[in-house]
Amino acid sequence: DVIYVGTKPIMTYVSATLTQLSTRDVVTIKARGKKITQAVDVSQMIVKRMDSVGYFVSDVRISSDSLTSQDGKQRNVSNMEIDISKH
């Protein structure tokens, strides 16, 4: 019930999320860093294009993690979780 957004094409995540939603009430789309924009795109494609089914964004959570990069510096990486539910 969690879809992690990475480097694959957006439609891969849209179809994976729709597959999960066929059997579950809530599916969470997770992304971090530069992939957050793709996660938002995935959620909007589902909500806007599947209007007749009645999917909606039930919750959005944002946070950040402090990670050590390869050059030894501390960096903050943003995280986003988007919950998609069915009416």
Short mmCIF file of C-alpha atoms in Angstrom, two decimals:
data_model
loop_
_atom_site.label_atom_id
_atom_site.label_comp_id
_atom_site.label_asym_id
_atom_site.label_seq_id
_atom_site.Cartn_x
_atom_site.Cartn_y
_atom_site.Cartn_z
CA ASP A 1 0.00 0.00 0.00
CA VAL A 2 3.04 2.30 -0.42
CA ILE A 3 4.34 3.37 -3.84
CA TYR A 4 7.87 4.81 -3.84
CA VAL A 5 8.45 7.26 -6.70
CA GLY A 6 11.87 6.91 -8.34
CA THR A 7 13.38 7.06 -11.82
CA LYS A 8 10.77 5.11 -13.84
CA PRO A 9 8.26 6.86 -16.12
CA ILE A 10 5.33 8.53 -14.34
CA MET A 11 2.72 6.22 -15.88
CA THR A 12 4.43 3.25 -14.20
CA TYR A 13 3.61 4.75 -10.81
CA VAL A 14 0.09 5.75 -11.89
CA SER A 15 -0.74 2.18 -12.95
CA ALA A 16 0.90 0.70 -9.82
CA THR A 17 -1.15 3.05 -7.61
CA LEU A 18 -4.39 2.24 -9.46
CA THR A 19 -3.67 -1.48 -9.11
CA GLN A 20 -3.21 -1.06 -5.34
CA LEU A 21 -6.36 1.07 -5.09
CA SER A 22 -8.44 -1.71 -6.64
CA THR A 23 -7.88 -3.83 -3.52
CA ARG A 24 -7.14 -1.23 -0.82
CA ASP A 25 -8.93 1.81 0.60
CA VAL A 26 -5.83 4.01 0.94
CA VAL A 27 -2.55 4.01 -0.99
CA THR A 28 0.43 6.19 -0.03
CA ILE A 29 2.70 7.70 -2.67
CA LYS A 30 6.13 8.50 -1.21
CA ALA A 31 8.96 10.53 -2.69
CA ARG A 32 11.95 12.52 -1.60
CA GLY A 33 14.13 15.25 -3.02
CA LYS A 34 13.70 16.03 -6.70
CA LYS A 35 11.16 13.23 -7.15
CA ILE A 36 8.52 15.07 -5.08
CA THR A 37 7.27 16.86 -8.19
CA GLN A 38 6.75 13.48 -9.88
CA ALA A 39 4.80 12.20 -6.87
CA VAL A 40 2.51 15.24 -7.08
CA ASP A 41 2.06 14.60 -10.82
CA VAL A 42 1.15 10.94 -10.16
CA SER A 43 -1.44 11.90 -7.53
CA GLN A 44 -2.97 14.57 -9.74
CA MET A 45 -3.21 12.25 -12.74
CA ILE A 46 -5.15 9.77 -10.61
CA VAL A 47 -7.41 12.37 -8.98
CA LYS A 48 -8.11 14.43 -12.11
CA ARG A 49 -8.27 11.75 -14.83
CA MET A 50 -10.10 9.11 -12.80
CA ASP A 51 -12.83 11.55 -11.83
CA SER A 52 -15.64 9.06 -12.43
CA VAL A 53 -14.15 6.59 -9.93
CA GLY A 54 -13.97 9.20 -7.18
CA TYR A 55 -10.37 9.10 -5.98
CA PHE A 56 -9.17 12.00 -3.83
CA VAL A 57 -6.12 13.13 -1.87
CA SER A 58 -7.00 12.32 1.75
CA ASP A 59 -3.75 13.42 3.41
CA VAL A 60 -0.36 14.97 2.62
CA ARG A 61 2.62 14.78 4.97
CA ILE A 62 5.92 16.59 4.52
CA SER A 63 9.15 16.19 6.46
CA SER A 64 12.90 16.33 5.98
CA ASP A 65 15.78 14.02 6.86
CA SER A 66 19.36 15.01 7.53
CA LEU A 67 21.65 12.82 5.44
CA THR A 68 25.41 12.70 5.00
CA SER A 69 26.36 13.07 1.35
CA GLN A 70 29.29 11.32 -0.35
CA ASP A 71 31.56 14.32 0.25
CA GLY A 72 30.85 14.11 4.00
CA LYS A 73 28.54 17.13 4.26
CA GLN A 74 25.21 17.10 6.09
CA ARG A 75 22.26 17.76 3.79
CA ASN A 76 18.56 18.05 4.39
CA VAL A 77 16.41 15.97 2.04
CA SER A 78 12.70 16.73 1.83
CA ASN A 79 10.14 13.91 1.99
CA MET A 80 6.51 13.88 0.92
CA GLU A 81 3.77 11.30 1.44
CA ILE A 82 0.47 11.63 -0.40
CA ASP A 83 -2.48 9.44 0.60
CA ILE A 84 -4.99 8.63 -2.17
CA SER A 85 -8.41 7.32 -1.09
CA LYS A 86 -11.63 6.29 -2.74
CA HIS A 87 -14.95 8.06 -1.91
#
